[in-house]
Every structure is written in structure tokens, then in C-alpha cells.
mmCIF file of C-alpha atoms and ligand atoms in Angstrom:
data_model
loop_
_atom_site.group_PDB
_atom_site.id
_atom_site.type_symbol
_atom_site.label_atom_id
_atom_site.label_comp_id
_atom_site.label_asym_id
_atom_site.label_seq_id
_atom_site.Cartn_x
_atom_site.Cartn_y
_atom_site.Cartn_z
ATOM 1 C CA UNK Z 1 101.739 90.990 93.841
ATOM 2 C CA UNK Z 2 99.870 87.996 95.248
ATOM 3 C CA UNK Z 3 96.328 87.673 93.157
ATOM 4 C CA UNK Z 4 94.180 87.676 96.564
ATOM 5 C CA UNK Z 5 94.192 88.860 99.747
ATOM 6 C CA UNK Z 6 90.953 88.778 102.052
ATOM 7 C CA UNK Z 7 90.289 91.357 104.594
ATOM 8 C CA UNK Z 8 87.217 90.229 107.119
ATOM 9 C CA UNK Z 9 85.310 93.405 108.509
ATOM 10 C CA UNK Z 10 84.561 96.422 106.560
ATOM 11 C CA UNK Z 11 84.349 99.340 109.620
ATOM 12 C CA UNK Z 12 87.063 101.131 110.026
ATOM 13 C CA UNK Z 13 90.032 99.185 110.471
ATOM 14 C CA UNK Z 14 89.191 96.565 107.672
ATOM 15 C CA UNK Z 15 87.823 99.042 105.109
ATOM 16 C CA UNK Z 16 91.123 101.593 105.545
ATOM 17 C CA UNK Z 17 93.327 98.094 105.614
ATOM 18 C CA UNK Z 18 91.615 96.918 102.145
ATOM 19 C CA UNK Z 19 91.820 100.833 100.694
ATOM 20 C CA UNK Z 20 95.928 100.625 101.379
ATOM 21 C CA UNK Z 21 96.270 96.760 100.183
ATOM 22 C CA UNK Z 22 94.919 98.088 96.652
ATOM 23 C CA UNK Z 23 96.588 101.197 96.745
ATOM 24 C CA UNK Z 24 100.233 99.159 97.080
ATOM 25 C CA UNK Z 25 98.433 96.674 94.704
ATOM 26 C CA UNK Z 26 100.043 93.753 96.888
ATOM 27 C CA UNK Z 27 97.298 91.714 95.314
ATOM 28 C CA UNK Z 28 95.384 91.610 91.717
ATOM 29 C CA UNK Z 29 91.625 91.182 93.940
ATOM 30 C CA UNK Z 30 91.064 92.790 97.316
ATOM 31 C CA UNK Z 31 87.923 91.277 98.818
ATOM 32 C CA UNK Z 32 86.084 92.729 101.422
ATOM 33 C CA UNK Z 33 83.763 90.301 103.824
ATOM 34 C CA UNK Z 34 81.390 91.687 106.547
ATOM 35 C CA UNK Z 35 78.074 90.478 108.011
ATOM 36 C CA UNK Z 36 76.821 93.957 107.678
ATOM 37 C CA UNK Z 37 74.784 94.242 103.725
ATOM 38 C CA UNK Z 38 75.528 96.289 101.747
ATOM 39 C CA UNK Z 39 78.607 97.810 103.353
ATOM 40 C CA UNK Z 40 81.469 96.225 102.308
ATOM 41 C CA UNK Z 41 79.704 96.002 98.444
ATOM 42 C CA UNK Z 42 79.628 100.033 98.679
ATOM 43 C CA UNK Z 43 82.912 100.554 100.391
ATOM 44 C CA UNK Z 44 84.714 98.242 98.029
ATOM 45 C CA UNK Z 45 82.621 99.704 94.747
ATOM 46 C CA UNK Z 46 83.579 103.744 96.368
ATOM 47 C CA UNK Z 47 87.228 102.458 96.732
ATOM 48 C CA UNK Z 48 87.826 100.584 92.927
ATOM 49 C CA UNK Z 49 86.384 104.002 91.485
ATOM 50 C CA UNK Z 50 89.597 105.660 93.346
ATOM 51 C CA UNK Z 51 91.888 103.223 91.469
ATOM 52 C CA UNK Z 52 91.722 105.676 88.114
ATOM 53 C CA UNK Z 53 92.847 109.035 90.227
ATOM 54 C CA UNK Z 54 95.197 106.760 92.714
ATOM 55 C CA UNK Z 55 96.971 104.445 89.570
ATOM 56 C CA UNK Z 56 96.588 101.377 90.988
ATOM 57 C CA UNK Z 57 94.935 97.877 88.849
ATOM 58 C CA UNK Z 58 93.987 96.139 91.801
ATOM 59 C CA UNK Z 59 90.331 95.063 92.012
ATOM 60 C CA UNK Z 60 88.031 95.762 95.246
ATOM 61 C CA UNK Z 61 85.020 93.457 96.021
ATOM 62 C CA UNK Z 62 83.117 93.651 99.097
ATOM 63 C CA UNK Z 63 80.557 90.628 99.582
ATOM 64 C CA UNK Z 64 78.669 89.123 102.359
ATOM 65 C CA UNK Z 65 79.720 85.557 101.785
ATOM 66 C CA UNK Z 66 83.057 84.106 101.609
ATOM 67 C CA UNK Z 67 82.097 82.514 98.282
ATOM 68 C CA UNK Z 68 84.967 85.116 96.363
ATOM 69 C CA UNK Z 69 87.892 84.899 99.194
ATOM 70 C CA UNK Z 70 88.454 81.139 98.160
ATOM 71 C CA UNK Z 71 92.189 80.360 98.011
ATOM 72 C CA UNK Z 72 93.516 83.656 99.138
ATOM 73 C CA UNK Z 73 97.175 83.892 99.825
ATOM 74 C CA UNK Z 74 96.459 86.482 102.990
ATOM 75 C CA UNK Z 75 93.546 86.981 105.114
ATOM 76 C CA UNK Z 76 93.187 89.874 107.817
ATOM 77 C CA UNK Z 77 90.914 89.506 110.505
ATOM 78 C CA UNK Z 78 89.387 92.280 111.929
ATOM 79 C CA UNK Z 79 86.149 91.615 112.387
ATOM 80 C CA UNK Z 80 84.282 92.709 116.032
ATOM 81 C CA UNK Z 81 83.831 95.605 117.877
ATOM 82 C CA UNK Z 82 85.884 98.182 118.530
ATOM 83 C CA UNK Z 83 86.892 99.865 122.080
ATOM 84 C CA UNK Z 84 84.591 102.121 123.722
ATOM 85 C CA UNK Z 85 85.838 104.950 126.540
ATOM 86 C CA UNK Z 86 86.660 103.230 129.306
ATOM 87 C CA UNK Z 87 87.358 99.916 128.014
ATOM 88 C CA UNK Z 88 89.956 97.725 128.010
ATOM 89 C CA UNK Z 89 90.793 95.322 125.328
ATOM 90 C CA UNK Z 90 89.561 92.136 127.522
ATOM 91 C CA UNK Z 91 86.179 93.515 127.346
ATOM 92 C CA UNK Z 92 85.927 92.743 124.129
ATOM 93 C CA UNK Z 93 86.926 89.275 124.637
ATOM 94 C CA UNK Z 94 83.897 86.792 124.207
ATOM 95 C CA UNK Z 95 81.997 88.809 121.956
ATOM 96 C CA UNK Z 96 84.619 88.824 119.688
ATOM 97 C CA UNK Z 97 86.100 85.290 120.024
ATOM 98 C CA UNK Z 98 82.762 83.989 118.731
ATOM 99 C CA UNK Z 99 83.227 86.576 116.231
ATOM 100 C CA UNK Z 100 86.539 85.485 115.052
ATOM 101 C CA UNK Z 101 85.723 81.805 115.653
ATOM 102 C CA UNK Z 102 83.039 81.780 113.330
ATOM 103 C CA UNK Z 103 85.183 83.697 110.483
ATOM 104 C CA UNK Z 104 88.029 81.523 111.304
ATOM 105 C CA UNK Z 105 85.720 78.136 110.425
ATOM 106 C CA UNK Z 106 85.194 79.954 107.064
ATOM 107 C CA UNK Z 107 88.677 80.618 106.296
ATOM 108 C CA UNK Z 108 89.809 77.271 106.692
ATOM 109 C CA UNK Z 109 87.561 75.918 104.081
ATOM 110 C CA UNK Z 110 87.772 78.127 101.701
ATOM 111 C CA UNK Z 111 91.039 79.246 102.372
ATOM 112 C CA UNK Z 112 93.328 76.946 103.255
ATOM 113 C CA UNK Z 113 96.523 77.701 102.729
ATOM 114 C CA UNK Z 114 96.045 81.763 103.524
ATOM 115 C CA UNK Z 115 98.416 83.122 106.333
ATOM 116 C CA UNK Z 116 96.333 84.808 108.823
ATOM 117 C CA UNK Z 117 97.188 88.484 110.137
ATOM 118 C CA UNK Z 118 94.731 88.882 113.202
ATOM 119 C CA UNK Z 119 93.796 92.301 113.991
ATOM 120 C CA UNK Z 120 90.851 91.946 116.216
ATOM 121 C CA UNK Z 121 91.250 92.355 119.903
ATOM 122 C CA UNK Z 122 92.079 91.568 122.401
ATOM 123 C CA UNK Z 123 94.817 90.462 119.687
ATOM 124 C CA UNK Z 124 96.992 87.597 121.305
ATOM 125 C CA UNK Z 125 93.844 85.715 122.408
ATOM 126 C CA UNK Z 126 92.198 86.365 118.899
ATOM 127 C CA UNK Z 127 95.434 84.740 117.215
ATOM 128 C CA UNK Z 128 95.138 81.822 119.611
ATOM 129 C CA UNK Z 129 91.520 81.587 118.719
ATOM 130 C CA UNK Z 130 92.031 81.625 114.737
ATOM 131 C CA UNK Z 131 95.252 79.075 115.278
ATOM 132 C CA UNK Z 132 92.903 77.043 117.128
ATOM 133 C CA UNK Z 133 89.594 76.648 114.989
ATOM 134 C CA UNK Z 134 91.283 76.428 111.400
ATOM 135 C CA UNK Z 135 94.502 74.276 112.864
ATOM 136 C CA UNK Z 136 96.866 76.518 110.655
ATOM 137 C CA UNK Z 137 100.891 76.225 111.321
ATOM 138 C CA UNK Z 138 102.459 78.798 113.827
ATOM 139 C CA UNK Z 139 103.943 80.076 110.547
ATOM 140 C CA UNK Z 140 100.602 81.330 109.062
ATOM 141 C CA UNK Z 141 99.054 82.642 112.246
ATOM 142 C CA UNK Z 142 100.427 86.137 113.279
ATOM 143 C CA UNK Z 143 99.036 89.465 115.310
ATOM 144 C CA UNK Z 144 99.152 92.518 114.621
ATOM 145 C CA UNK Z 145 100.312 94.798 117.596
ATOM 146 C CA UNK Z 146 104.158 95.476 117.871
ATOM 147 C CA UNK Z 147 104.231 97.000 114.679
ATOM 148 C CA UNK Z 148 101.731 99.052 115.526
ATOM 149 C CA UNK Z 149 102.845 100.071 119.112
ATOM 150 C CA UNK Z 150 106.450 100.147 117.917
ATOM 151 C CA UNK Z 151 104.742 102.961 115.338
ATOM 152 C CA UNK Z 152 103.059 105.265 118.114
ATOM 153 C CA UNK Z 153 106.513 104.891 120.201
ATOM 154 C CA UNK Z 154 108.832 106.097 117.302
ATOM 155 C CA UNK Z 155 106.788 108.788 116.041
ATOM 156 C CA UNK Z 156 106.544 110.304 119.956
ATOM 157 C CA UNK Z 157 110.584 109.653 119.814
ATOM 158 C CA UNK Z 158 110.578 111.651 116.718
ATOM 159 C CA UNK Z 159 108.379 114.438 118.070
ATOM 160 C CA UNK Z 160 110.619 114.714 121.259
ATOM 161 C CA UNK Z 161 113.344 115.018 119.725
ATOM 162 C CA UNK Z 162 112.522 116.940 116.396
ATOM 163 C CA UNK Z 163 113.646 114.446 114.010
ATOM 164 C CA UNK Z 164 112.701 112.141 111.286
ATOM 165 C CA UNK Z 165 110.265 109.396 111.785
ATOM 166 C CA UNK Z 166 112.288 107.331 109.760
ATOM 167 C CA UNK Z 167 115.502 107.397 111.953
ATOM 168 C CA UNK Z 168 113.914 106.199 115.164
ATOM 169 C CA UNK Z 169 114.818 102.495 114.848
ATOM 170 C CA UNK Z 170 112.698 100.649 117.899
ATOM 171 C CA UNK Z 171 111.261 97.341 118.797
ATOM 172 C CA UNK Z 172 108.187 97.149 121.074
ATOM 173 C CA UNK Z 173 107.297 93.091 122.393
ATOM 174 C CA UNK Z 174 104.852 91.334 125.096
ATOM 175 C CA UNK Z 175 101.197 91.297 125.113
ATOM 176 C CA UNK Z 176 99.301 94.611 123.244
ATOM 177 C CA UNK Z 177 97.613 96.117 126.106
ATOM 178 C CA UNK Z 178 98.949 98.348 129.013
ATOM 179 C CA UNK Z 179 101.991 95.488 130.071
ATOM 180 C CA UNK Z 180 103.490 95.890 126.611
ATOM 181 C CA UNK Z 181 107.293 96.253 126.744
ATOM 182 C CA UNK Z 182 108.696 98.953 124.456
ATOM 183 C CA UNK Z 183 112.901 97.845 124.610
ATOM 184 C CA UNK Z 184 114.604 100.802 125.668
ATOM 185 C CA UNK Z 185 117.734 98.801 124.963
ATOM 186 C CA UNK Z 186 117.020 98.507 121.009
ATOM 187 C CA UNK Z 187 115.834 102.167 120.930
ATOM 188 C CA UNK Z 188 118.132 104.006 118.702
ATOM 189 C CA UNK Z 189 117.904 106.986 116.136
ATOM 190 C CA UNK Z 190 120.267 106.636 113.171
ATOM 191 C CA UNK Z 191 122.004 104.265 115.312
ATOM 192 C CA UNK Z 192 122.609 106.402 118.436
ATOM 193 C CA UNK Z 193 121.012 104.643 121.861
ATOM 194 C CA UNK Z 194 118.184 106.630 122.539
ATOM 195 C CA UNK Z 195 119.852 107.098 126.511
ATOM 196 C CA UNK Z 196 122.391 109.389 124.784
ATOM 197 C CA UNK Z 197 119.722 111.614 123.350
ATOM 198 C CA UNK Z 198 116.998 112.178 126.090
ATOM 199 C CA UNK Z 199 117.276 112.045 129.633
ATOM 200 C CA UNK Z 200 115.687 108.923 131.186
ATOM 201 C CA UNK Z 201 112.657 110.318 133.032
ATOM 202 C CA UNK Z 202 111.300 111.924 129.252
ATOM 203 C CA UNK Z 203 111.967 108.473 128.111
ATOM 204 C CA UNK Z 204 109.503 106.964 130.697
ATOM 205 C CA UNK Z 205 106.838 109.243 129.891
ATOM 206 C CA UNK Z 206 106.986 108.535 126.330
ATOM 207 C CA UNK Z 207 107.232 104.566 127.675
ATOM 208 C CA UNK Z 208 104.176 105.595 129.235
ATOM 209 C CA UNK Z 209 102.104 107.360 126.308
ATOM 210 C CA UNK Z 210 103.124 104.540 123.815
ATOM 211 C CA UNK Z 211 101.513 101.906 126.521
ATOM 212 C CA UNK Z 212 98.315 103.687 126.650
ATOM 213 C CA UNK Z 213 98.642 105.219 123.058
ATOM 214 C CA UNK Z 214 95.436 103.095 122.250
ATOM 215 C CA UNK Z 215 93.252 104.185 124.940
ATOM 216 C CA UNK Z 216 94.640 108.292 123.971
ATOM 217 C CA UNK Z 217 92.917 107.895 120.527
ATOM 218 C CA UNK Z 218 89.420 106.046 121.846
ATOM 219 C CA UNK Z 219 89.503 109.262 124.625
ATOM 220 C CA UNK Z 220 89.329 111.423 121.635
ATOM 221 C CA UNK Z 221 87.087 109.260 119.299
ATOM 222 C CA UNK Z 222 84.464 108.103 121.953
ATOM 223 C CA UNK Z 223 82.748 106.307 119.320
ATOM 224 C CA UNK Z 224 85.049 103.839 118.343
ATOM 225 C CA UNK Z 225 89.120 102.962 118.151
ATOM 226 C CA UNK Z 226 92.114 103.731 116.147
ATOM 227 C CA UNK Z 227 92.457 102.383 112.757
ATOM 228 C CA UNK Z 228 95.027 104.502 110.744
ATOM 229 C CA UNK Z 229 97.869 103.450 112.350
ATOM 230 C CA UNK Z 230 96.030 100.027 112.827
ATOM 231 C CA UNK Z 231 95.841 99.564 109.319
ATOM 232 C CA UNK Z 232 99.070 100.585 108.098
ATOM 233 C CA UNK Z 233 100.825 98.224 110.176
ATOM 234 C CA UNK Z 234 98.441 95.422 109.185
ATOM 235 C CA UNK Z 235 99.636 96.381 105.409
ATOM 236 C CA UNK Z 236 103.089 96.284 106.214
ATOM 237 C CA UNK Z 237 103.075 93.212 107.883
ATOM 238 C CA UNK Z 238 101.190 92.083 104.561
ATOM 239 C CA UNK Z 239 103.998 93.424 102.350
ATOM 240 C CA UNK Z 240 106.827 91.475 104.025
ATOM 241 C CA UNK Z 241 104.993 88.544 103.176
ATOM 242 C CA UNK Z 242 104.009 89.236 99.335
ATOM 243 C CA UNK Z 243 107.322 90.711 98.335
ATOM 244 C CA UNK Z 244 109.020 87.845 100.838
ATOM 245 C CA UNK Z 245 111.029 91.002 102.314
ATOM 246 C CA UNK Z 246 112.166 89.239 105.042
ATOM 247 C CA UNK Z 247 111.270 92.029 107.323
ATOM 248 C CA UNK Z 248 112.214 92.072 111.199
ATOM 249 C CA UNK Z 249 109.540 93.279 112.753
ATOM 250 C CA UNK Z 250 107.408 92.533 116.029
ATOM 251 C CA UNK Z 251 104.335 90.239 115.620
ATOM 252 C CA UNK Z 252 102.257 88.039 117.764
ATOM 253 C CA UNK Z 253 103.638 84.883 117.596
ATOM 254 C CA UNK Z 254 102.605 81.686 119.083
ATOM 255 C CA UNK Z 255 105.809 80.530 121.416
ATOM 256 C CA UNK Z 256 106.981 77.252 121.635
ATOM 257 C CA UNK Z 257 109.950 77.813 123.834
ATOM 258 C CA UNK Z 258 111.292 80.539 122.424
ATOM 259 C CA UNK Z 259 112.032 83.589 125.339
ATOM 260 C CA UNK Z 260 111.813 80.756 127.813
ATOM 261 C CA UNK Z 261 108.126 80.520 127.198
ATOM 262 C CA UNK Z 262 105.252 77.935 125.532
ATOM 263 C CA UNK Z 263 101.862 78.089 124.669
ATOM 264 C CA UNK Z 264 101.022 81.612 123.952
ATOM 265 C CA UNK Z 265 100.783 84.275 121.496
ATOM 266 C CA UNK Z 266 103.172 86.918 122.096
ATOM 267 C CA UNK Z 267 104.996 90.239 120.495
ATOM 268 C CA UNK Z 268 108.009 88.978 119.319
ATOM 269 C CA UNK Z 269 110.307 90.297 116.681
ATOM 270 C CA UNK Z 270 109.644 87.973 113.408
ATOM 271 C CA UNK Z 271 111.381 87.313 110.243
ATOM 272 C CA UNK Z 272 108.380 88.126 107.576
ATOM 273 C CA UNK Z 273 108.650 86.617 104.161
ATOM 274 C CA UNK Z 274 106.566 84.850 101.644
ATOM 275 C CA UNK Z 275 106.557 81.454 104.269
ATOM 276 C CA UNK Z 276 104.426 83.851 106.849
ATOM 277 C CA UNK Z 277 106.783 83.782 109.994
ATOM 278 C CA UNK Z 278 109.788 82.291 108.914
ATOM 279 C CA UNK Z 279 111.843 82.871 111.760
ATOM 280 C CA UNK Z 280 111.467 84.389 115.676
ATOM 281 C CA UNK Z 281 114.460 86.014 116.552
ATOM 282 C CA UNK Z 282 115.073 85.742 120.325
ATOM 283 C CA UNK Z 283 117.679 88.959 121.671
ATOM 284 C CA UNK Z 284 119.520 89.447 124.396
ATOM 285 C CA UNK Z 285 116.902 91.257 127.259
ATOM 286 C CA UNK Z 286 118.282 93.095 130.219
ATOM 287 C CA UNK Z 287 116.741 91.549 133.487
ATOM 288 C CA UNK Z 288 113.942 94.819 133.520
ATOM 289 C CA UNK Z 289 113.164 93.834 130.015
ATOM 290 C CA UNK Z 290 113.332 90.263 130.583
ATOM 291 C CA UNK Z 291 110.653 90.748 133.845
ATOM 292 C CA UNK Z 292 108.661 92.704 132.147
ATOM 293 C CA UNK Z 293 107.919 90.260 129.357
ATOM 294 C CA UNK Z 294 107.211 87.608 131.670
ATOM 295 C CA UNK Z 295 104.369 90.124 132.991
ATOM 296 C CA UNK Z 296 103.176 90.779 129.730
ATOM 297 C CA UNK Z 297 102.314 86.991 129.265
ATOM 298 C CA UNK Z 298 100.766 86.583 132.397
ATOM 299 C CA UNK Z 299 98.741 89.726 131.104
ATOM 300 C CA UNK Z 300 98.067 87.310 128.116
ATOM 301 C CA UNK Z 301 97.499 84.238 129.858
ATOM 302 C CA UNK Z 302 94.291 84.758 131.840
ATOM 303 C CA UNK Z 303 92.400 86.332 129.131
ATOM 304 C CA UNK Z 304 93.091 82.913 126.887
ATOM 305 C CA UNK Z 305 91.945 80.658 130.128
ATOM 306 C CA UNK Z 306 88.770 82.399 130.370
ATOM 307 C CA UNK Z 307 88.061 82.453 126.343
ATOM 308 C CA UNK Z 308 85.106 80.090 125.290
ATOM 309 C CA UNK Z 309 85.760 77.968 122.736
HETATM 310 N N1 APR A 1 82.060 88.566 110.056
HETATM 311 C C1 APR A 1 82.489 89.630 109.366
HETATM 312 N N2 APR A 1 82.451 90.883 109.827
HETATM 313 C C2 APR A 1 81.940 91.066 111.055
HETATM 314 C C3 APR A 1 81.463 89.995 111.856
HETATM 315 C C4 APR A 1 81.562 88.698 111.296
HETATM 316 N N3 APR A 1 81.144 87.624 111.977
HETATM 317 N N4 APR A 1 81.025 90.505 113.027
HETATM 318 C C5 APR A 1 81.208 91.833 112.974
HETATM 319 N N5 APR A 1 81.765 92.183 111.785
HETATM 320 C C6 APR A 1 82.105 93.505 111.286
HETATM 321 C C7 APR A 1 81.114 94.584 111.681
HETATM 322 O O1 APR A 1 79.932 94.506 110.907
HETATM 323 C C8 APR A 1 81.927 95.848 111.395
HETATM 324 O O2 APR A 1 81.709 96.353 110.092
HETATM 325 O O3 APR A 1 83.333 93.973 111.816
HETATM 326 C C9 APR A 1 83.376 95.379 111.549
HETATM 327 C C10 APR A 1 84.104 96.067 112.688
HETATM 328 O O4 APR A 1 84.250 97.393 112.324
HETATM 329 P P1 APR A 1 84.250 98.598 113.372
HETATM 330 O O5 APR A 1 83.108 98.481 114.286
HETATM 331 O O6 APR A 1 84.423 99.864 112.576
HETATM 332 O O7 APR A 1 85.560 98.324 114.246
HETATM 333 P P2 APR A 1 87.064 98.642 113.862
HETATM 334 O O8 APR A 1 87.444 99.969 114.378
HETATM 335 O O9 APR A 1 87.292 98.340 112.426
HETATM 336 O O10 APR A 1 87.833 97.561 114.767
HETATM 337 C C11 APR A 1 87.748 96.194 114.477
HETATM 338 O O11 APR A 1 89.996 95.754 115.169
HETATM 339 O O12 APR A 1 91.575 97.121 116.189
HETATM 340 C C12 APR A 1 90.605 96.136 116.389
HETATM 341 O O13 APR A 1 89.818 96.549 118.634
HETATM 342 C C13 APR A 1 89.477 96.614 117.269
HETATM 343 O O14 APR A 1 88.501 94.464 117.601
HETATM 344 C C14 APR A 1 88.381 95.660 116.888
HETATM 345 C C15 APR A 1 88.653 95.407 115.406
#
């Protein structure tokens, strides 16, 4: 256990990320930030008074000020608005770039030394925002997305197929929006490839749904975007670090020449310990897979030229 983490929002995705933080009790105080009064003081109060039926000693706060996140160890970002039907992520761009611009100026004061987890979309250019304004390490600046889209494509595997969850073993990279690449090539349940179990065209389709597995769940919601999932990943992205794990799993990281490219963030599959991102692993892409990332960062690249900084 780490004895803070920060969580910045309190709607949906922040307030469900904070609730599952405690419940692991990855750290002693869980603090809750939003602009919004009174909501993140009576979602953190509703959530501590859980902690006797749940088991768990962590501590919830939810304040307006980032007076009580000084020197936390992690701080998620996922402050902004959410999706709306018929909206892509880059909508959401400049409203929430000031958004995570002015949180990020906070963090760096009081916090230091936190690694960031960016949640906020659209997420590469919101990583490359928070990198920017607090001047934090590539180490301590990661997104949120593979794990996330690597989540929706293994549990339609699993359905497909009618197995576990837990033996779909999958890695999905690039940009999180529709260009995402989910690696057929590292798809494999209990170790089987994935082409011996399901005939290509069904594994297109599910290619398909995973890519677009976002925009499925905002159809549904019309009011706003996904944020179990969301927050689950966030958490176990935050548990690599805490328990220095060492996990291998997808983040946004910022590339400096790693897959042949510079100067973005990008889904990549990350070594996750106590040190943040303590390693990118760079595999072996088939040439579909290879062109098909470069898309993805193209896909990447002209939302972060247009941001306003
Ligand atoms: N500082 C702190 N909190 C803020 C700020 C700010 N400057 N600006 C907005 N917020 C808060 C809002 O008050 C709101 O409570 O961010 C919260 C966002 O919550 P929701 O509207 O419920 O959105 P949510 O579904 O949680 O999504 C948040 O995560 O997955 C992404 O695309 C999603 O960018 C969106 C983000």
C-alpha cells in the first residue's frame, strides 16, 4: 500500500476509480478532487461508510482544493467531459486540454513526484498535455487505453468462444480511438493462437466491435460514457505500480524511438512497477500490424498539432 493516491474528477469514471483504489486499499488516503462542491465531499463520505461492510482501512476524502493530494505517490486524471452520441473522442479535445492543463499545473506543485495515469480523452493527447505542463519524466506519465480495449477484446473472445475470461491472453496497441490495433498475432487462449480457434472472418468482427466498443456503450448510455471497465483498468494499471508487479501490459507511452517512432504518446505494451514505466517492450509486428500502427499515430498526431497549449 502506498499512503496516497489522488484521483482528479468525481463523475463517473473518477468516483468508481477512487471506490476500487480503497476497496484494494492500494493506498492508506484516497482523495477525491473535482471543481464541482460538494460532490466529491459526498461521494468520498458515501464511499468510507462502505469500508465497514467492504473490510477495507483505506480513507476516502473528496475536496475541492488540492490542499490534501500534496505528495501523492499516484494521481489519475480524469477530469472533463465525457462522450456524447455521436461523438468522437477529438471532440472533446480543447475543452478538455484546458481542463487537464489546469489540473496538471496543480499536480506539479503539490505533487511532484506522483506518476500520472491519464484517463481523460482524447487520451494520448491528454498524456502529452499533462507531460507537457508539469515536465514529469516519460516514466511517470502513462494513458490509460490498451488495458482497457485489450479488456472489451478478451471478454468478446471469451463470449465467442464460451470460455474463461481469464484464458484469453491479448495485447491491443496504437492510438485509443477507431485506428486502434488489437494484435491478432499475440491473441491466444491458454496459449493456443486464437487463428486455431475461430475462423478469421468472426475474428474481424470481434476486431471490429472491440474498435468501436467505446462508442457501443455511449449508444446505450446517451448521457454519458463508459466507466466500469474504464476504471478497472485505471486500478490495475495503479496496482502494478504500488505492489511494483512488473506487469506487461499496454499503456500510452510517450515514444522516443521505440517502434520506429518519436514524439508521441502511444499504446504500447509497458513494464509497470513501482518506477511508473520501467520498461517499453517493442515485439516483433507482422507488416499488417506494423501498418496499422503507423496509422494509429497519424490518428494521434493531428489531434496533438491542433491542441492549444
Ligand atoms: N478539475 C477537477 N474536476 C473537473 C474539472 C477540473 N478542472 N473540470 C471538470 N471536472 C469534473 C467534472 O465536474 C465531473 O465531475 O470531471 C468530472 C467528469 O465526470 P463525468 O462527467 O461523469 O465524466 P466521466 O464519465 O467520469 O469521464 C471523464 O474520462 O473516460 C474519460 O472520455 C471520458 O474524458 C472523459 C473522462
Amino acid at each position: 500500500m502506498v499512503n496516497k493516491i489522488t484521483v482528479v474528477g468525481a463523475g463517473n469514471v473518477g468516483a468508481t476509480t477512487a471506490q476500487r483504489i480503497a476497496e484494494k486499499e492500494l493506498a492508506r488516503t484516497v482523495v477525491m478532487v473535482d471543481v464541482m462542491e460538494g460532490i466529491p465531499q459526498g461521494k468520498a463520505l458515501d464511499q468510507w461508510q462502505s469500508a465497514p461492510i467492504e473490510g477495507f482501512d483505506s480513507r476516502v476524502i473528496g475536496t475541492n482544493t488540492y490542499d490534501e493530494t500534496h505528495d501523492s505517490e499516484i494521481v489519475v486524471i480524469t477530469a472533463g467531459i465525457a462522450r456524447k452520441p455521436g461523438m468522437s473522442r477529438d471532440d472533446l479535445l480543447n475543452t478538455n486540454a484546458g481542463i487537464v492543463k489546469q489540473v496538471s499545473e496543480q499536480i506539479r506543485t503539490t505533487s511532484p513526484n506522483a506518476i500520472l495515469i491519464v484517463v481523460s480523452n482524447p487520451l494520448d493527447v491528454m498524456s502529452y498535455v499533462a507531460m507537457k505542463v508539469t515536465g514529469f519524466p516519460r516514466q511517470r506519465v502513462l494513458g490509460m487505453a490498451g488495458v482497457l480495449d485489450t479488456a472489451r477484446y478478451r471478454a468478446f473472445i471469451a463470449e465467442a468462444l464460451d470460455v474463461s475470461v481469464r484464458d484469453i491472453q491479448a495485447m491491443v496497441l496504437g492510438g485509443h480511438g477507431d485506428t486502434m490495433v488489437p494484435l491478432i498475432s499475440y491473441t491466444s487462449v491458454s496459449g493456443i493462437p486464437i487463428t486455431q480457434l475461430m475462423p478469421q472472418a468472426k475474428l474481424n468482427a470481434i476486431v471490429e466491435r472491440t474498435r468501436g466498443g467505446g462508442a457501443e456503450i455511449v449508444k446505450h448510455l446517451k448521457t454519458g460514457s463508459a466507466y466500469y471497465a474504464p476504471s478497472a483498468a485505471a486500478v490495475q494499471m495503479c496496482e502494478s505500480i504500488v505492489f511494483d508487479q512488473k506487469r506487461i501490459l499496454p499503456c500510452a507511452a510517450w515514444l522516443e524511438g521505440e517502434y520506429g517512432m518519436s514524439g508521441l504518446f502511444l499504446g504500447v505494451p509497458c513494464k509497470l512497477g513501482r518506477g511508473g514505466i520501467e520498461k517499453i517492450i517493442e515485439v516483433e509486428l507482422t507488416r499488417e500490424e506494423r501498418d496499422a500502427l503507423a496509422k494509429s499515430a497519424d490518428a494521434v498526431r493531428e489531434p496533438m498539432g491542433a491542441v492549444k497549449l
